[in-house]
JSON list of C-alpha atoms in Angstrom, two decimals:
[
{"chain": "A", "resi": 1, "resn": "UNK", "atom": "CA", "xyz": [91.90, 48.27, 139.69]},
{"chain": "A", "resi": 2, "resn": "UNK", "atom": "CA", "xyz": [89.13, 45.62, 139.90]},
{"chain": "A", "resi": 3, "resn": "UNK", "atom": "CA", "xyz": [87.33, 44.04, 136.81]},
{"chain": "A", "resi": 4, "resn": "UNK", "atom": "CA", "xyz": [83.72, 45.45, 136.51]},
{"chain": "A", "resi": 5, "resn": "UNK", "atom": "CA", "xyz": [81.03, 43.62, 137.31]},
{"chain": "A", "resi": 6, "resn": "UNK", "atom": "CA", "xyz": [79.11, 42.86, 134.31]},
{"chain": "A", "resi": 7, "resn": "UNK", "atom": "CA", "xyz": [77.61, 38.51, 134.77]},
{"chain": "A", "resi": 8, "resn": "UNK", "atom": "CA", "xyz": [80.93, 36.76, 133.22]},
{"chain": "A", "resi": 9, "resn": "UNK", "atom": "CA", "xyz": [80.49, 32.71, 133.77]},
{"chain": "A", "resi": 10, "resn": "UNK", "atom": "CA", "xyz": [84.10, 30.97, 133.99]},
{"chain": "A", "resi": 11, "resn": "UNK", "atom": "CA", "xyz": [84.65, 27.01, 132.35]},
{"chain": "A", "resi": 12, "resn": "UNK", "atom": "CA", "xyz": [86.51, 24.51, 134.83]},
{"chain": "A", "resi": 13, "resn": "UNK", "atom": "CA", "xyz": [88.36, 22.08, 133.40]},
{"chain": "A", "resi": 14, "resn": "UNK", "atom": "CA", "xyz": [85.00, 19.71, 133.37]},
{"chain": "A", "resi": 15, "resn": "UNK", "atom": "CA", "xyz": [83.27, 22.04, 130.80]},
{"chain": "A", "resi": 16, "resn": "UNK", "atom": "CA", "xyz": [80.96, 22.84, 133.64]},
{"chain": "A", "resi": 17, "resn": "UNK", "atom": "CA", "xyz": [79.68, 26.81, 133.99]},
{"chain": "A", "resi": 18, "resn": "UNK", "atom": "CA", "xyz": [80.86, 28.26, 137.43]},
{"chain": "A", "resi": 19, "resn": "UNK", "atom": "CA", "xyz": [78.00, 31.36, 138.21]},
{"chain": "A", "resi": 20, "resn": "UNK", "atom": "CA", "xyz": [74.27, 31.64, 138.69]},
{"chain": "A", "resi": 21, "resn": "UNK", "atom": "CA", "xyz": [72.11, 28.35, 137.25]},
{"chain": "A", "resi": 22, "resn": "UNK", "atom": "CA", "xyz": [72.66, 24.44, 137.54]},
{"chain": "A", "resi": 23, "resn": "UNK", "atom": "CA", "xyz": [75.33, 23.66, 136.05]},
{"chain": "A", "resi": 24, "resn": "UNK", "atom": "CA", "xyz": [75.15, 20.87, 132.89]},
{"chain": "A", "resi": 25, "resn": "UNK", "atom": "CA", "xyz": [77.06, 18.45, 130.89]},
{"chain": "A", "resi": 26, "resn": "UNK", "atom": "CA", "xyz": [78.71, 19.59, 127.42]},
{"chain": "A", "resi": 27, "resn": "UNK", "atom": "CA", "xyz": [75.70, 17.16, 125.85]},
{"chain": "A", "resi": 28, "resn": "UNK", "atom": "CA", "xyz": [73.47, 19.81, 127.02]},
{"chain": "A", "resi": 29, "resn": "UNK", "atom": "CA", "xyz": [72.73, 22.62, 124.80]},
{"chain": "A", "resi": 30, "resn": "UNK", "atom": "CA", "xyz": [71.20, 26.10, 125.33]},
{"chain": "A", "resi": 31, "resn": "UNK", "atom": "CA", "xyz": [67.02, 26.44, 124.16]},
{"chain": "A", "resi": 32, "resn": "UNK", "atom": "CA", "xyz": [67.33, 29.07, 121.97]},
{"chain": "A", "resi": 33, "resn": "UNK", "atom": "CA", "xyz": [65.30, 31.98, 122.56]},
{"chain": "A", "resi": 34, "resn": "UNK", "atom": "CA", "xyz": [62.63, 33.31, 120.40]},
{"chain": "A", "resi": 35, "resn": "UNK", "atom": "CA", "xyz": [63.05, 36.64, 117.98]},
{"chain": "A", "resi": 36, "resn": "UNK", "atom": "CA", "xyz": [62.15, 39.48, 120.25]},
{"chain": "A", "resi": 37, "resn": "UNK", "atom": "CA", "xyz": [63.11, 41.75, 122.38]},
{"chain": "A", "resi": 38, "resn": "UNK", "atom": "CA", "xyz": [61.89, 42.10, 126.02]},
{"chain": "A", "resi": 39, "resn": "UNK", "atom": "CA", "xyz": [62.69, 44.26, 129.49]},
{"chain": "A", "resi": 40, "resn": "UNK", "atom": "CA", "xyz": [62.78, 43.15, 132.04]},
{"chain": "A", "resi": 41, "resn": "UNK", "atom": "CA", "xyz": [64.29, 43.82, 136.19]},
{"chain": "A", "resi": 42, "resn": "UNK", "atom": "CA", "xyz": [66.15, 40.48, 136.51]},
{"chain": "A", "resi": 43, "resn": "UNK", "atom": "CA", "xyz": [66.62, 39.47, 134.07]},
{"chain": "A", "resi": 44, "resn": "UNK", "atom": "CA", "xyz": [68.95, 36.34, 132.64]},
{"chain": "A", "resi": 45, "resn": "UNK", "atom": "CA", "xyz": [72.27, 36.08, 132.93]},
{"chain": "A", "resi": 46, "resn": "UNK", "atom": "CA", "xyz": [74.64, 37.18, 130.47]},
{"chain": "A", "resi": 47, "resn": "UNK", "atom": "CA", "xyz": [76.09, 33.95, 129.23]},
{"chain": "A", "resi": 48, "resn": "UNK", "atom": "CA", "xyz": [74.15, 29.76, 129.10]},
{"chain": "A", "resi": 49, "resn": "UNK", "atom": "CA", "xyz": [74.44, 29.33, 133.38]},
{"chain": "A", "resi": 50, "resn": "UNK", "atom": "CA", "xyz": [72.30, 26.67, 132.92]},
{"chain": "A", "resi": 51, "resn": "UNK", "atom": "CA", "xyz": [74.40, 24.66, 130.17]},
{"chain": "A", "resi": 52, "resn": "UNK", "atom": "CA", "xyz": [78.29, 23.81, 129.05]},
{"chain": "A", "resi": 53, "resn": "UNK", "atom": "CA", "xyz": [79.91, 25.53, 125.88]},
{"chain": "A", "resi": 54, "resn": "UNK", "atom": "CA", "xyz": [79.12, 22.85, 123.18]},
{"chain": "A", "resi": 55, "resn": "UNK", "atom": "CA", "xyz": [82.40, 23.35, 121.58]},
{"chain": "A", "resi": 56, "resn": "UNK", "atom": "CA", "xyz": [82.57, 19.50, 120.41]},
{"chain": "A", "resi": 57, "resn": "UNK", "atom": "CA", "xyz": [80.35, 21.28, 118.12]},
{"chain": "A", "resi": 58, "resn": "UNK", "atom": "CA", "xyz": [82.25, 23.21, 117.57]},
{"chain": "A", "resi": 59, "resn": "UNK", "atom": "CA", "xyz": [85.82, 22.70, 116.39]},
{"chain": "A", "resi": 60, "resn": "UNK", "atom": "CA", "xyz": [85.69, 21.63, 112.93]},
{"chain": "A", "resi": 61, "resn": "UNK", "atom": "CA", "xyz": [82.44, 24.42, 111.64]},
{"chain": "A", "resi": 62, "resn": "UNK", "atom": "CA", "xyz": [84.55, 26.58, 109.05]},
{"chain": "A", "resi": 63, "resn": "UNK", "atom": "CA", "xyz": [84.90, 29.47, 108.74]},
{"chain": "A", "resi": 64, "resn": "UNK", "atom": "CA", "xyz": [86.43, 32.08, 106.22]},
{"chain": "A", "resi": 65, "resn": "UNK", "atom": "CA", "xyz": [89.25, 34.94, 106.17]},
{"chain": "A", "resi": 66, "resn": "UNK", "atom": "CA", "xyz": [89.63, 38.28, 103.93]},
{"chain": "A", "resi": 67, "resn": "UNK", "atom": "CA", "xyz": [90.39, 36.60, 101.33]},
{"chain": "A", "resi": 68, "resn": "UNK", "atom": "CA", "xyz": [87.98, 33.32, 101.25]},
{"chain": "A", "resi": 69, "resn": "UNK", "atom": "CA", "xyz": [90.31, 30.72, 102.38]},
{"chain": "A", "resi": 70, "resn": "UNK", "atom": "CA", "xyz": [88.65, 28.51, 104.78]},
{"chain": "A", "resi": 71, "resn": "UNK", "atom": "CA", "xyz": [89.91, 27.19, 108.14]},
{"chain": "A", "resi": 72, "resn": "UNK", "atom": "CA", "xyz": [88.20, 25.04, 111.14]},
{"chain": "A", "resi": 73, "resn": "UNK", "atom": "CA", "xyz": [87.31, 26.81, 113.93]},
{"chain": "A", "resi": 74, "resn": "UNK", "atom": "CA", "xyz": [89.33, 24.35, 115.71]},
{"chain": "A", "resi": 75, "resn": "UNK", "atom": "CA", "xyz": [92.20, 25.92, 114.19]},
{"chain": "A", "resi": 76, "resn": "UNK", "atom": "CA", "xyz": [92.39, 28.82, 116.99]},
{"chain": "A", "resi": 77, "resn": "UNK", "atom": "CA", "xyz": [92.53, 28.20, 119.47]},
{"chain": "A", "resi": 78, "resn": "UNK", "atom": "CA", "xyz": [94.97, 24.26, 119.15]},
{"chain": "A", "resi": 79, "resn": "UNK", "atom": "CA", "xyz": [98.42, 26.02, 120.15]},
{"chain": "A", "resi": 80, "resn": "UNK", "atom": "CA", "xyz": [97.39, 28.94, 121.79]},
{"chain": "A", "resi": 81, "resn": "UNK", "atom": "CA", "xyz": [95.40, 30.54, 124.53]},
{"chain": "A", "resi": 82, "resn": "UNK", "atom": "CA", "xyz": [92.38, 32.86, 122.27]},
{"chain": "A", "resi": 83, "resn": "UNK", "atom": "CA", "xyz": [90.07, 36.33, 122.70]},
{"chain": "A", "resi": 84, "resn": "UNK", "atom": "CA", "xyz": [87.45, 35.22, 120.20]},
{"chain": "A", "resi": 85, "resn": "UNK", "atom": "CA", "xyz": [84.96, 37.61, 119.98]},
{"chain": "A", "resi": 86, "resn": "UNK", "atom": "CA", "xyz": [81.65, 37.15, 118.02]},
{"chain": "A", "resi": 87, "resn": "UNK", "atom": "CA", "xyz": [80.23, 40.60, 116.51]},
{"chain": "A", "resi": 88, "resn": "UNK", "atom": "CA", "xyz": [76.56, 41.17, 115.86]},
{"chain": "A", "resi": 89, "resn": "UNK", "atom": "CA", "xyz": [77.01, 42.68, 111.93]},
{"chain": "A", "resi": 90, "resn": "UNK", "atom": "CA", "xyz": [79.69, 44.57, 110.57]},
{"chain": "A", "resi": 91, "resn": "UNK", "atom": "CA", "xyz": [76.90, 47.77, 110.19]},
{"chain": "A", "resi": 92, "resn": "UNK", "atom": "CA", "xyz": [76.06, 47.31, 113.49]},
{"chain": "A", "resi": 93, "resn": "UNK", "atom": "CA", "xyz": [77.71, 50.67, 115.07]},
{"chain": "A", "resi": 94, "resn": "UNK", "atom": "CA", "xyz": [78.30, 49.26, 119.23]},
{"chain": "A", "resi": 95, "resn": "UNK", "atom": "CA", "xyz": [80.31, 46.56, 117.79]},
{"chain": "A", "resi": 96, "resn": "UNK", "atom": "CA", "xyz": [82.33, 48.82, 115.21]},
{"chain": "A", "resi": 97, "resn": "UNK", "atom": "CA", "xyz": [82.85, 50.68, 118.66]},
{"chain": "A", "resi": 98, "resn": "UNK", "atom": "CA", "xyz": [83.64, 48.24, 120.61]},
{"chain": "A", "resi": 99, "resn": "UNK", "atom": "CA", "xyz": [86.09, 46.93, 117.94]},
{"chain": "A", "resi": 100, "resn": "UNK", "atom": "CA", "xyz": [88.08, 50.23, 117.47]},
{"chain": "A", "resi": 101, "resn": "UNK", "atom": "CA", "xyz": [88.96, 49.75, 120.88]},
{"chain": "A", "resi": 102, "resn": "UNK", "atom": "CA", "xyz": [90.42, 46.61, 120.67]},
{"chain": "A", "resi": 103, "resn": "UNK", "atom": "CA", "xyz": [92.51, 48.07, 117.87]},
{"chain": "A", "resi": 104, "resn": "UNK", "atom": "CA", "xyz": [93.74, 49.80, 120.87]},
{"chain": "A", "resi": 105, "resn": "UNK", "atom": "CA", "xyz": [95.33, 46.85, 121.93]},
{"chain": "A", "resi": 106, "resn": "UNK", "atom": "CA", "xyz": [99.05, 47.35, 122.05]},
{"chain": "A", "resi": 107, "resn": "UNK", "atom": "CA", "xyz": [99.76, 43.94, 119.87]},
{"chain": "A", "resi": 108, "resn": "UNK", "atom": "CA", "xyz": [103.30, 43.71, 122.91]},
{"chain": "A", "resi": 109, "resn": "UNK", "atom": "CA", "xyz": [101.53, 43.45, 124.69]},
{"chain": "A", "resi": 110, "resn": "UNK", "atom": "CA", "xyz": [99.38, 39.85, 122.88]},
{"chain": "A", "resi": 111, "resn": "UNK", "atom": "CA", "xyz": [102.70, 39.26, 122.18]},
{"chain": "A", "resi": 112, "resn": "UNK", "atom": "CA", "xyz": [103.84, 38.99, 125.22]},
{"chain": "A", "resi": 113, "resn": "UNK", "atom": "CA", "xyz": [101.61, 36.84, 126.67]},
{"chain": "A", "resi": 114, "resn": "UNK", "atom": "CA", "xyz": [101.37, 34.80, 123.58]},
{"chain": "A", "resi": 115, "resn": "UNK", "atom": "CA", "xyz": [97.22, 35.19, 123.31]},
{"chain": "A", "resi": 116, "resn": "UNK", "atom": "CA", "xyz": [95.21, 35.40, 120.18]},
{"chain": "A", "resi": 117, "resn": "UNK", "atom": "CA", "xyz": [93.28, 38.48, 119.82]},
{"chain": "A", "resi": 118, "resn": "UNK", "atom": "CA", "xyz": [90.12, 37.20, 117.06]},
{"chain": "A", "resi": 119, "resn": "UNK", "atom": "CA", "xyz": [86.55, 38.49, 115.55]},
{"chain": "A", "resi": 120, "resn": "UNK", "atom": "CA", "xyz": [84.80, 36.52, 113.88]},
{"chain": "A", "resi": 121, "resn": "UNK", "atom": "CA", "xyz": [81.54, 38.37, 111.97]},
{"chain": "A", "resi": 122, "resn": "UNK", "atom": "CA", "xyz": [78.83, 36.73, 110.24]},
{"chain": "A", "resi": 123, "resn": "UNK", "atom": "CA", "xyz": [78.57, 38.21, 107.23]},
{"chain": "A", "resi": 124, "resn": "UNK", "atom": "CA", "xyz": [80.48, 37.48, 103.84]},
{"chain": "A", "resi": 125, "resn": "UNK", "atom": "CA", "xyz": [84.17, 37.61, 103.77]},
{"chain": "A", "resi": 126, "resn": "UNK", "atom": "CA", "xyz": [84.22, 39.75, 100.73]},
{"chain": "A", "resi": 127, "resn": "UNK", "atom": "CA", "xyz": [82.81, 42.55, 103.53]},
{"chain": "A", "resi": 128, "resn": "UNK", "atom": "CA", "xyz": [85.58, 42.14, 106.03]},
{"chain": "A", "resi": 129, "resn": "UNK", "atom": "CA", "xyz": [88.12, 44.95, 104.30]},
{"chain": "A", "resi": 130, "resn": "UNK", "atom": "CA", "xyz": [85.63, 47.55, 104.37]},
{"chain": "A", "resi": 131, "resn": "UNK", "atom": "CA", "xyz": [84.49, 46.53, 108.38]},
{"chain": "A", "resi": 132, "resn": "UNK", "atom": "CA", "xyz": [88.63, 47.20, 109.48]},
{"chain": "A", "resi": 133, "resn": "UNK", "atom": "CA", "xyz": [89.05, 49.80, 107.42]},
{"chain": "A", "resi": 134, "resn": "UNK", "atom": "CA", "xyz": [86.82, 51.28, 109.69]},
{"chain": "A", "resi": 135, "resn": "UNK", "atom": "CA", "xyz": [87.69, 50.34, 112.60]},
{"chain": "A", "resi": 136, "resn": "UNK", "atom": "CA", "xyz": [91.26, 50.29, 112.55]},
{"chain": "A", "resi": 137, "resn": "UNK", "atom": "CA", "xyz": [91.12, 46.43, 113.57]},
{"chain": "A", "resi": 138, "resn": "UNK", "atom": "CA", "xyz": [94.43, 45.43, 112.51]},
{"chain": "A", "resi": 139, "resn": "UNK", "atom": "CA", "xyz": [94.28, 41.54, 114.34]},
{"chain": "A", "resi": 140, "resn": "UNK", "atom": "CA", "xyz": [92.79, 38.41, 112.98]},
{"chain": "A", "resi": 141, "resn": "UNK", "atom": "CA", "xyz": [88.88, 38.46, 112.01]},
{"chain": "A", "resi": 142, "resn": "UNK", "atom": "CA", "xyz": [87.29, 35.85, 110.05]},
{"chain": "A", "resi": 143, "resn": "UNK", "atom": "CA", "xyz": [83.25, 34.79, 109.62]},
{"chain": "A", "resi": 144, "resn": "UNK", "atom": "CA", "xyz": [80.81, 32.72, 109.59]},
{"chain": "A", "resi": 145, "resn": "UNK", "atom": "CA", "xyz": [78.68, 33.20, 107.06]},
{"chain": "A", "resi": 146, "resn": "UNK", "atom": "CA", "xyz": [76.13, 30.78, 107.84]},
{"chain": "A", "resi": 147, "resn": "UNK", "atom": "CA", "xyz": [76.44, 32.00, 111.48]},
{"chain": "A", "resi": 148, "resn": "UNK", "atom": "CA", "xyz": [76.56, 27.76, 112.45]},
{"chain": "A", "resi": 149, "resn": "UNK", "atom": "CA", "xyz": [79.41, 28.69, 115.48]},
{"chain": "A", "resi": 150, "resn": "UNK", "atom": "CA", "xyz": [76.60, 31.22, 117.03]},
{"chain": "A", "resi": 151, "resn": "UNK", "atom": "CA", "xyz": [73.24, 28.83, 116.55]},
{"chain": "A", "resi": 152, "resn": "UNK", "atom": "CA", "xyz": [75.42, 25.60, 118.09]},
{"chain": "A", "resi": 153, "resn": "UNK", "atom": "CA", "xyz": [77.47, 27.70, 120.78]},
{"chain": "A", "resi": 154, "resn": "UNK", "atom": "CA", "xyz": [73.50, 29.20, 121.52]},
{"chain": "A", "resi": 155, "resn": "UNK", "atom": "CA", "xyz": [73.86, 32.42, 121.25]},
{"chain": "A", "resi": 156, "resn": "UNK", "atom": "CA", "xyz": [71.42, 34.79, 121.43]},
{"chain": "A", "resi": 157, "resn": "UNK", "atom": "CA", "xyz": [69.05, 35.84, 118.82]},
{"chain": "A", "resi": 158, "resn": "UNK", "atom": "CA", "xyz": [66.69, 38.95, 119.02]},
{"chain": "A", "resi": 159, "resn": "UNK", "atom": "CA", "xyz": [67.04, 40.90, 122.26]},
{"chain": "A", "resi": 160, "resn": "UNK", "atom": "CA", "xyz": [66.79, 41.12, 125.83]},
{"chain": "A", "resi": 161, "resn": "UNK", "atom": "CA", "xyz": [67.43, 44.14, 128.42]},
{"chain": "A", "resi": 162, "resn": "UNK", "atom": "CA", "xyz": [67.06, 44.44, 132.06]},
{"chain": "A", "resi": 163, "resn": "UNK", "atom": "CA", "xyz": [65.85, 47.67, 133.97]},
{"chain": "A", "resi": 164, "resn": "UNK", "atom": "CA", "xyz": [68.80, 48.60, 135.51]},
{"chain": "A", "resi": 165, "resn": "UNK", "atom": "CA", "xyz": [71.28, 47.51, 131.97]},
{"chain": "A", "resi": 166, "resn": "UNK", "atom": "CA", "xyz": [74.48, 49.49, 132.18]},
{"chain": "A", "resi": 167, "resn": "UNK", "atom": "CA", "xyz": [75.44, 51.04, 129.30]},
{"chain": "A", "resi": 168, "resn": "UNK", "atom": "CA", "xyz": [78.29, 49.50, 127.17]},
{"chain": "A", "resi": 169, "resn": "UNK", "atom": "CA", "xyz": [81.87, 51.72, 128.32]},
{"chain": "A", "resi": 170, "resn": "UNK", "atom": "CA", "xyz": [83.04, 51.04, 124.61]},
{"chain": "A", "resi": 171, "resn": "UNK", "atom": "CA", "xyz": [79.57, 52.71, 122.77]},
{"chain": "A", "resi": 172, "resn": "UNK", "atom": "CA", "xyz": [80.24, 56.12, 122.26]},
{"chain": "A", "resi": 173, "resn": "UNK", "atom": "CA", "xyz": [76.98, 57.37, 120.01]},
{"chain": "A", "resi": 174, "resn": "UNK", "atom": "CA", "xyz": [73.23, 57.48, 121.43]},
{"chain": "A", "resi": 175, "resn": "UNK", "atom": "CA", "xyz": [70.83, 54.78, 119.69]},
{"chain": "A", "resi": 176, "resn": "UNK", "atom": "CA", "xyz": [69.40, 57.36, 117.39]},
{"chain": "A", "resi": 177, "resn": "UNK", "atom": "CA", "xyz": [72.70, 58.32, 116.04]},
{"chain": "A", "resi": 178, "resn": "UNK", "atom": "CA", "xyz": [74.17, 54.73, 115.80]},
{"chain": "A", "resi": 179, "resn": "UNK", "atom": "CA", "xyz": [71.04, 53.66, 113.88]},
{"chain": "A", "resi": 180, "resn": "UNK", "atom": "CA", "xyz": [71.36, 56.06, 111.68]},
{"chain": "A", "resi": 181, "resn": "UNK", "atom": "CA", "xyz": [75.27, 55.80, 110.56]},
{"chain": "A", "resi": 182, "resn": "UNK", "atom": "CA", "xyz": [74.61, 52.09, 110.33]},
{"chain": "A", "resi": 183, "resn": "UNK", "atom": "CA", "xyz": [71.50, 53.06, 107.40]},
{"chain": "A", "resi": 184, "resn": "UNK", "atom": "CA", "xyz": [73.52, 55.24, 106.19]},
{"chain": "A", "resi": 185, "resn": "UNK", "atom": "CA", "xyz": [76.55, 52.74, 105.44]},
{"chain": "A", "resi": 186, "resn": "UNK", "atom": "CA", "xyz": [73.64, 49.85, 104.77]},
{"chain": "A", "resi": 187, "resn": "UNK", "atom": "CA", "xyz": [72.27, 52.44, 101.54]},
{"chain": "A", "resi": 188, "resn": "UNK", "atom": "CA", "xyz": [75.41, 53.12, 100.49]},
{"chain": "A", "resi": 189, "resn": "UNK", "atom": "CA", "xyz": [77.74, 49.51, 100.73]},
{"chain": "A", "resi": 190, "resn": "UNK", "atom": "CA", "xyz": [78.16, 47.86, 97.04]},
{"chain": "A", "resi": 191, "resn": "UNK", "atom": "CA", "xyz": [75.44, 45.69, 97.59]},
{"chain": "A", "resi": 192, "resn": "UNK", "atom": "CA", "xyz": [72.45, 47.00, 99.95]},
{"chain": "A", "resi": 193, "resn": "UNK", "atom": "CA", "xyz": [72.67, 44.29, 103.53]},
{"chain": "A", "resi": 194, "resn": "UNK", "atom": "CA", "xyz": [73.06, 44.35, 107.03]},
{"chain": "A", "resi": 195, "resn": "UNK", "atom": "CA", "xyz": [76.62, 42.50, 106.65]},
{"chain": "A", "resi": 196, "resn": "UNK", "atom": "CA", "xyz": [74.95, 39.51, 108.42]},
{"chain": "A", "resi": 197, "resn": "UNK", "atom": "CA", "xyz": [70.94, 38.97, 110.65]},
{"chain": "A", "resi": 198, "resn": "UNK", "atom": "CA", "xyz": [70.02, 42.34, 112.63]},
{"chain": "A", "resi": 199, "resn": "UNK", "atom": "CA", "xyz": [68.48, 39.89, 115.33]},
{"chain": "A", "resi": 200, "resn": "UNK", "atom": "CA", "xyz": [72.01, 38.07, 116.23]},
{"chain": "A", "resi": 201, "resn": "UNK", "atom": "CA", "xyz": [73.39, 38.91, 119.02]},
{"chain": "A", "resi": 202, "resn": "UNK", "atom": "CA", "xyz": [76.98, 38.23, 119.99]},
{"chain": "A", "resi": 203, "resn": "UNK", "atom": "CA", "xyz": [79.58, 37.16, 122.70]},
{"chain": "A", "resi": 204, "resn": "UNK", "atom": "CA", "xyz": [82.90, 35.98, 123.84]},
{"chain": "A", "resi": 205, "resn": "UNK", "atom": "CA", "xyz": [85.21, 32.82, 124.62]},
{"chain": "A", "resi": 206, "resn": "UNK", "atom": "CA", "xyz": [88.46, 33.09, 126.16]},
{"chain": "A", "resi": 207, "resn": "UNK", "atom": "CA", "xyz": [90.11, 29.48, 125.10]},
{"chain": "A", "resi": 208, "resn": "UNK", "atom": "CA", "xyz": [92.85, 27.67, 124.73]},
{"chain": "A", "resi": 209, "resn": "UNK", "atom": "CA", "xyz": [95.17, 25.93, 124.15]},
{"chain": "A", "resi": 210, "resn": "UNK", "atom": "CA", "xyz": [93.29, 22.90, 122.73]},
{"chain": "A", "resi": 211, "resn": "UNK", "atom": "CA", "xyz": [90.02, 22.52, 124.11]},
{"chain": "A", "resi": 212, "resn": "UNK", "atom": "CA", "xyz": [89.64, 24.25, 127.24]},
{"chain": "A", "resi": 213, "resn": "UNK", "atom": "CA", "xyz": [86.99, 27.26, 128.21]},
{"chain": "A", "resi": 214, "resn": "UNK", "atom": "CA", "xyz": [87.88, 29.45, 131.02]},
{"chain": "A", "resi": 215, "resn": "UNK", "atom": "CA", "xyz": [85.19, 32.21, 130.55]},
{"chain": "A", "resi": 216, "resn": "UNK", "atom": "CA", "xyz": [82.55, 32.45, 128.41]},
{"chain": "A", "resi": 217, "resn": "UNK", "atom": "CA", "xyz": [80.16, 36.05, 127.59]},
{"chain": "A", "resi": 218, "resn": "UNK", "atom": "CA", "xyz": [76.63, 35.21, 125.63]},
{"chain": "A", "resi": 219, "resn": "UNK", "atom": "CA", "xyz": [75.59, 39.23, 124.82]},
{"chain": "A", "resi": 220, "resn": "UNK", "atom": "CA", "xyz": [71.85, 39.71, 125.07]},
{"chain": "A", "resi": 221, "resn": "UNK", "atom": "CA", "xyz": [71.57, 43.06, 123.92]},
{"chain": "A", "resi": 222, "resn": "UNK", "atom": "CA", "xyz": [73.93, 45.81, 121.67]},
{"chain": "A", "resi": 223, "resn": "UNK", "atom": "CA", "xyz": [74.79, 46.88, 124.85]},
{"chain": "A", "resi": 224, "resn": "UNK", "atom": "CA", "xyz": [75.21, 44.04, 126.29]},
{"chain": "A", "resi": 225, "resn": "UNK", "atom": "CA", "xyz": [79.41, 43.50, 124.73]},
{"chain": "A", "resi": 226, "resn": "UNK", "atom": "CA", "xyz": [82.14, 41.98, 127.03]},
{"chain": "A", "resi": 227, "resn": "UNK", "atom": "CA", "xyz": [84.29, 44.86, 128.95]},
{"chain": "A", "resi": 228, "resn": "UNK", "atom": "CA", "xyz": [87.05, 44.66, 126.90]},
{"chain": "A", "resi": 229, "resn": "UNK", "atom": "CA", "xyz": [89.30, 44.90, 130.35]},
{"chain": "A", "resi": 230, "resn": "UNK", "atom": "CA", "xyz": [87.57, 42.41, 131.75]},
{"chain": "A", "resi": 231, "resn": "UNK", "atom": "CA", "xyz": [88.40, 39.84, 128.71]},
{"chain": "A", "resi": 232, "resn": "UNK", "atom": "CA", "xyz": [92.23, 41.05, 128.72]},
{"chain": "A", "resi": 233, "resn": "UNK", "atom": "CA", "xyz": [92.58, 40.68, 133.30]},
{"chain": "A", "resi": 234, "resn": "UNK", "atom": "CA", "xyz": [90.86, 36.97, 132.94]},
{"chain": "A", "resi": 235, "resn": "UNK", "atom": "CA", "xyz": [93.10, 36.56, 129.52]},
{"chain": "A", "resi": 236, "resn": "UNK", "atom": "CA", "xyz": [95.99, 36.41, 131.99]},
{"chain": "A", "resi": 237, "resn": "UNK", "atom": "CA", "xyz": [97.03, 40.52, 130.33]},
{"chain": "A", "resi": 238, "resn": "UNK", "atom": "CA", "xyz": [97.26, 43.87, 131.44]},
{"chain": "A", "resi": 239, "resn": "UNK", "atom": "CA", "xyz": [94.52, 46.26, 131.21]},
{"chain": "A", "resi": 240, "resn": "UNK", "atom": "CA", "xyz": [94.36, 49.15, 128.53]},
{"chain": "A", "resi": 241, "resn": "UNK", "atom": "CA", "xyz": [93.18, 52.77, 129.14]},
{"chain": "A", "resi": 242, "resn": "UNK", "atom": "CA", "xyz": [90.85, 52.93, 126.14]},
{"chain": "A", "resi": 243, "resn": "UNK", "atom": "CA", "xyz": [90.28, 56.51, 127.20]},
{"chain": "A", "resi": 244, "resn": "UNK", "atom": "CA", "xyz": [93.95, 57.71, 126.36]},
{"chain": "A", "resi": 245, "resn": "UNK", "atom": "CA", "xyz": [95.73, 56.11, 124.00]},
{"chain": "A", "resi": 246, "resn": "UNK", "atom": "CA", "xyz": [95.97, 52.64, 124.99]},
{"chain": "A", "resi": 247, "resn": "UNK", "atom": "CA", "xyz": [97.28, 53.14, 127.80]},
{"chain": "A", "resi": 248, "resn": "UNK", "atom": "CA", "xyz": [99.30, 50.06, 129.66]},
{"chain": "A", "resi": 249, "resn": "UNK", "atom": "CA", "xyz": [97.69, 49.93, 133.10]},
{"chain": "A", "resi": 250, "resn": "UNK", "atom": "CA", "xyz": [99.50, 48.01, 135.59]},
{"chain": "A", "resi": 251, "resn": "UNK", "atom": "CA", "xyz": [98.02, 46.37, 137.99]}
]
């Protein structure tokens, strides 16, 4: 089975993005996009192909676990390869449904591959438990409440859509139904908030051991998640049939 042809960019050993557009060195940052929503026929790549990922600038950024204990970002990938998913915010229905599918990845697959699966949100840590209960997610999860890592990595704020954009294979709800669900959860949560900046987009990294980046993907909009099977494949793991109770696919 082939990997879905979403726009992906691998990173070589020198930290340069391999994909369309020119290559730049590690010291160059992505230019932040304006807060807007656009529709275009040939939109920009789904990751920052025109700049290297400035991993050295984020390695000492602090993140928080579900108990409020803090640790450095680099501690996530110093000794292991890690798949790190940055979600938009914990009330986002597309993120919820994506993480529901992440939770279906069998633990033995991760242990056999010696790969850490990590989700990072941008709310306060007190929202982590409710999000995990909602999604069934049982693996590592942290928050970057000030969005320091999101910003320094150049993740987008605002949404960009292409005319021929594909629907995420992990999103089951329509935009109308999903938006109503998100609003209802915001209204019924102990603190009426969106559990993060609703304009912030997420992304994915495969990194480690050490600061060796293998893959980077920055979401253009709420539906532009990197397909999970693509991440598993690029991390050297077997793929999973998410429609059949997390059945492992031999390839």
